Short mmCIF file of C-alpha atoms in Angstrom, two decimals:
data_model
loop_
_atom_site.label_atom_id
_atom_site.label_comp_id
_atom_site.label_asym_id
_atom_site.label_seq_id
_atom_site.Cartn_x
_atom_site.Cartn_y
_atom_site.Cartn_z
CA ALA A 1 -16.70 -1.68 -4.18
CA GLN A 2 -13.95 -3.82 -3.76
CA SER A 3 -12.90 -5.13 -0.12
CA VAL A 4 -9.91 -7.51 1.12
CA THR A 5 -10.25 -9.59 4.08
CA GLN A 6 -7.25 -10.75 5.66
CA LEU A 7 -8.12 -13.77 8.56
CA GLY A 8 -6.15 -13.31 11.96
CA SER A 9 -4.22 -10.07 12.26
CA HIS A 10 -1.49 -11.87 14.17
CA VAL A 11 -0.20 -14.94 12.98
CA SER A 12 2.73 -16.93 15.01
CA VAL A 13 4.83 -19.76 13.37
CA SER A 14 7.93 -21.64 14.52
CA GLU A 15 10.84 -21.14 12.76
CA GLY A 16 11.00 -23.90 9.83
CA ALA A 17 7.34 -24.19 9.84
CA LEU A 18 4.86 -23.37 7.20
CA VAL A 19 3.71 -19.91 6.80
CA LEU A 20 0.11 -19.57 5.77
CA LEU A 21 -1.33 -16.21 5.46
CA ARG A 22 -5.06 -16.01 4.27
CA CYS A 23 -6.52 -13.31 1.82
CA ASN A 24 -10.14 -13.06 0.11
CA TYR A 25 -11.27 -10.38 -1.87
CA SER A 26 -14.63 -9.75 -3.24
CA SER A 27 -14.71 -8.30 -6.83
CA SER A 28 -17.04 -8.99 -9.57
CA VAL A 29 -14.14 -10.14 -12.11
CA PRO A 30 -11.16 -11.20 -11.39
CA PRO A 31 -8.62 -8.62 -9.99
CA TYR A 32 -5.20 -7.81 -9.99
CA LEU A 33 -3.65 -9.14 -6.94
CA PHE A 34 -0.68 -8.25 -4.85
CA TRP A 35 1.18 -9.41 -1.51
CA TYR A 36 3.42 -6.66 -0.19
CA VAL A 37 5.52 -7.20 3.20
CA GLN A 38 6.43 -4.23 5.54
CA TYR A 39 9.47 -4.66 8.12
CA PRO A 40 9.43 -2.40 10.78
CA ASN A 41 10.14 1.33 10.10
CA GLN A 42 10.80 0.52 6.30
CA GLY A 43 8.10 1.27 3.02
CA LEU A 44 5.82 -1.63 1.47
CA GLN A 45 7.97 -3.83 -0.56
CA LEU A 46 6.41 -6.08 -3.05
CA LEU A 47 6.74 -10.12 -2.51
CA LEU A 48 4.60 -11.06 -5.31
CA LYS A 49 1.36 -10.24 -8.00
CA TYR A 50 -1.39 -11.62 -9.80
CA THR A 51 -2.40 -10.28 -13.10
CA THR A 52 -3.20 -12.96 -15.52
CA GLY A 53 -2.07 -16.57 -16.49
CA ALA A 54 -0.61 -18.81 -14.36
CA THR A 55 -2.23 -19.14 -11.21
CA LEU A 56 0.46 -20.30 -8.67
CA VAL A 57 2.49 -17.25 -8.67
CA LYS A 58 6.45 -17.25 -6.89
CA GLY A 59 7.76 -14.11 -5.45
CA ILE A 60 10.74 -13.38 -3.89
CA ASN A 61 11.97 -14.80 -0.07
CA GLY A 62 10.84 -18.18 -1.13
CA PHE A 63 6.89 -16.98 -0.84
CA GLU A 64 4.47 -18.00 -3.33
CA ALA A 65 0.63 -17.57 -3.62
CA GLU A 66 -2.17 -19.14 -5.64
CA PHE A 67 -5.04 -17.36 -7.11
CA LYS A 68 -8.46 -19.58 -6.97
CA LYS A 69 -11.01 -17.63 -8.78
CA SER A 70 -13.61 -20.10 -7.06
CA GLU A 71 -12.90 -19.18 -3.65
CA THR A 72 -11.81 -15.61 -3.91
CA SER A 73 -8.89 -16.09 -2.44
CA PHE A 74 -4.99 -15.34 -2.83
CA HIS A 75 -3.42 -17.07 0.18
CA LEU A 76 0.28 -16.55 1.12
CA THR A 77 2.59 -19.50 1.70
CA LYS A 78 6.30 -20.47 2.63
CA PRO A 79 7.06 -23.61 3.02
CA SER A 80 9.43 -23.00 5.90
CA ALA A 81 9.47 -19.76 8.16
CA HIS A 82 12.76 -17.89 9.01
CA MET A 83 13.42 -15.43 11.61
CA SER A 84 13.43 -12.93 9.14
CA ASP A 85 9.81 -13.40 7.63
CA ALA A 86 8.82 -11.69 10.58
CA ALA A 87 6.85 -8.74 9.47
CA GLU A 88 3.45 -7.51 8.58
CA TYR A 89 2.08 -8.33 5.44
CA PHE A 90 -0.42 -6.91 3.50
CA CYS A 91 -2.69 -8.03 0.33
CA ALA A 92 -3.97 -5.85 -1.95
CA VAL A 93 -6.63 -5.78 -4.76
CA SER A 94 -6.79 -3.32 -8.02
CA GLY A 95 -9.63 -3.49 -10.44
CA GLY A 96 -7.90 -4.00 -13.56
CA GLU A 97 -8.79 -2.20 -16.81
CA ASN A 98 -12.48 -2.38 -16.42
CA TYR A 99 -13.25 -1.83 -13.00
CA GLY A 100 -11.03 0.73 -11.21
CA GLN A 101 -7.96 2.26 -10.76
CA ASN A 102 -6.56 2.00 -7.34
CA PHE A 103 -5.24 -0.18 -4.97
CA VAL A 104 -7.31 -1.22 -1.66
CA PHE A 105 -5.24 -3.11 0.88
CA GLY A 106 -6.58 -5.62 3.68
CA PRO A 107 -5.92 -4.94 7.13
CA GLY A 108 -2.65 -6.53 7.25
CA THR A 109 -1.42 -9.96 9.17
CA ARG A 110 1.64 -9.27 11.49
CA LEU A 111 4.04 -12.44 11.13
CA SER A 112 6.04 -13.74 14.37
CA VAL A 113 8.51 -16.29 14.09
CA LEU A 114 9.35 -18.15 17.02
CA PRO A 115 12.89 -19.60 17.60
CA GLY B 1 18.94 4.42 -9.32
CA ALA B 2 17.12 5.91 -5.83
CA GLY B 3 13.84 4.60 -4.73
CA VAL B 4 10.89 7.00 -3.51
CA SER B 5 12.06 9.46 -0.51
CA GLN B 6 9.31 11.25 1.18
CA THR B 7 10.33 14.21 4.01
CA PRO B 8 10.46 14.93 6.86
CA SER B 9 10.40 11.30 8.29
CA ASN B 10 8.78 12.55 11.26
CA LYS B 11 6.18 15.50 11.94
CA VAL B 12 4.79 16.53 15.07
CA THR B 13 2.35 19.71 14.48
CA GLU B 14 -0.24 21.29 16.97
CA LYS B 15 -3.83 21.06 16.21
CA GLY B 16 -4.87 23.90 13.63
CA LYS B 17 -1.93 24.04 11.89
CA TYR B 18 -1.18 23.53 8.63
CA VAL B 19 1.63 20.83 7.09
CA GLU B 20 3.13 20.13 3.85
CA LEU B 21 4.67 16.35 3.41
CA ARG B 22 6.91 15.99 0.36
CA CYS B 23 7.07 12.94 -1.95
CA ASP B 24 10.08 12.24 -4.52
CA PRO B 25 9.34 9.51 -6.68
CA ILE B 26 11.58 7.37 -8.53
CA SER B 27 12.86 9.05 -11.88
CA GLY B 28 10.87 8.50 -14.69
CA HIS B 29 7.79 7.17 -12.90
CA THR B 30 4.39 8.83 -14.39
CA ALA B 31 2.26 7.37 -11.72
CA LEU B 32 2.39 8.60 -8.28
CA TYR B 33 -0.23 7.64 -5.20
CA TRP B 34 -0.56 9.08 -1.47
CA TYR B 35 -1.94 6.86 0.95
CA ARG B 36 -2.52 7.07 4.78
CA GLN B 37 -1.78 4.11 7.36
CA SER B 38 -3.44 4.22 10.77
CA LEU B 39 -2.06 2.09 13.68
CA GLY B 40 -3.07 -1.32 12.91
CA GLN B 41 -4.53 -1.19 9.54
CA GLY B 42 -3.82 -1.21 5.72
CA PRO B 43 -3.06 1.81 3.61
CA GLU B 44 -6.04 3.85 2.71
CA PHE B 45 -6.03 5.64 -0.77
CA LEU B 46 -6.00 9.16 -0.83
CA ILE B 47 -5.15 10.38 -4.69
CA TYR B 48 -3.57 9.38 -7.66
CA PHE B 49 -1.90 11.30 -9.98
CA GLN B 50 -0.78 10.53 -13.72
CA GLY B 51 1.95 12.89 -14.52
CA THR B 52 0.75 16.32 -13.33
CA GLY B 53 -2.90 16.14 -12.92
CA ALA B 54 -4.83 13.96 -10.21
CA ALA B 55 -6.81 11.20 -11.85
CA ASP B 56 -8.37 10.40 -8.86
CA ASP B 57 -9.05 12.40 -5.66
CA SER B 58 -11.49 10.31 -4.33
CA GLY B 59 -10.02 9.12 -1.19
CA LEU B 60 -9.15 12.80 -0.01
CA PRO B 61 -11.24 12.83 3.53
CA ASN B 62 -12.28 16.46 3.17
CA ASP B 63 -11.35 19.70 1.63
CA ARG B 64 -8.64 20.33 4.52
CA PHE B 65 -6.45 17.72 2.48
CA PHE B 66 -4.85 18.72 -0.74
CA ALA B 67 -2.14 17.73 -3.25
CA VAL B 68 -0.36 18.79 -5.83
CA ARG B 69 2.09 17.81 -8.34
CA PRO B 70 3.00 20.66 -10.92
CA GLU B 71 6.28 19.31 -12.95
CA GLY B 72 4.89 15.63 -12.77
CA SER B 73 7.73 14.54 -10.29
CA VAL B 74 7.95 15.79 -6.73
CA SER B 75 4.23 15.70 -5.08
CA THR B 76 3.24 17.75 -1.74
CA LEU B 77 0.19 16.80 0.44
CA LYS B 78 -1.25 19.84 2.35
CA ILE B 79 -3.26 19.67 5.54
CA GLN B 80 -4.93 22.78 6.51
CA ARG B 81 -6.18 23.05 10.15
CA THR B 82 -4.72 19.63 10.83
CA GLU B 83 -6.61 17.71 13.56
CA ARG B 84 -5.80 14.97 15.95
CA GLY B 85 -7.15 12.28 13.48
CA ASP B 86 -5.32 13.23 11.01
CA SER B 87 -2.41 11.54 12.95
CA ALA B 88 -0.99 8.52 10.59
CA VAL B 89 1.81 7.72 8.73
CA TYR B 90 1.54 9.34 5.07
CA LEU B 91 2.67 6.80 2.30
CA CYS B 92 3.85 7.99 -0.96
CA ALA B 93 4.05 5.53 -3.91
CA SER B 94 4.95 5.67 -7.80
CA SER B 95 4.63 3.24 -10.46
CA LEU B 96 6.22 3.22 -14.06
CA GLU B 97 3.10 3.79 -15.67
CA GLY B 98 -0.68 3.89 -14.01
CA GLY B 99 -4.17 4.74 -15.74
CA ARG B 100 -6.22 1.77 -17.12
CA ASP B 101 -3.76 -0.77 -16.37
CA THR B 102 -3.03 -1.39 -12.62
CA SER B 103 -0.78 -4.35 -12.73
CA TYR B 104 1.96 -2.08 -12.20
CA GLU B 105 4.31 -2.39 -9.21
CA GLN B 106 4.07 0.27 -6.77
CA TYR B 107 7.09 1.26 -5.29
CA PHE B 108 6.35 2.81 -1.65
CA GLY B 109 8.45 5.62 0.46
CA PRO B 110 9.36 5.02 3.97
CA GLY B 111 6.62 7.47 4.88
CA THR B 112 6.34 10.35 7.11
CA ARG B 113 4.76 10.13 10.60
CA LEU B 114 2.71 12.76 11.34
CA THR B 115 1.59 13.69 14.95
CA VAL B 116 -0.95 16.19 15.77
CA THR B 117 -1.25 17.37 19.20
#
């Protein structure tokens, strides 16, 4: 079965600092990988996804993530944090055509941005 | 067009009662998913519809939980004999396609917060 781990349930950064949110997955085959953001009292919104091709994926709001097969990781980064980035971030994995159909979400990382 | 909508936004019920949660997906989306999100956790898969049929209901925790999508659009999640442990936010998502290619983005509704007292 697939699983997703997100190191750090809560991450705090200063405004303007680098954001790094970690995601590791367990899968016997390269899966599809996603990052979602959840603002308070709102639904989840897709930030970016990796399916095939280029391993560095750019998303909305200046976020990007890199798929590293050898490390089974898909860490999310943003060069300079903004106050509006404060939210809950979820990494998700789906198995793709030959493995499984459904999304498995990580437990989430709450990002706080300090002025 | 409109996004995924869910009603009610909040539902408080007594232990043992029956509840129905409604999801209205994005028009034209054939795939519909239900998730449950407990406090401090990520969404947990419950059931997935492709059209009118439940393609995978392996996430439903027990037979008190049931979901339907009779016309391939609106879906209702039904919970019988509610228990306090059922308290959570129930999320619905839809995507343009589903099935074997799960690379399609899922669009999430705002959720229904269920509280069982």
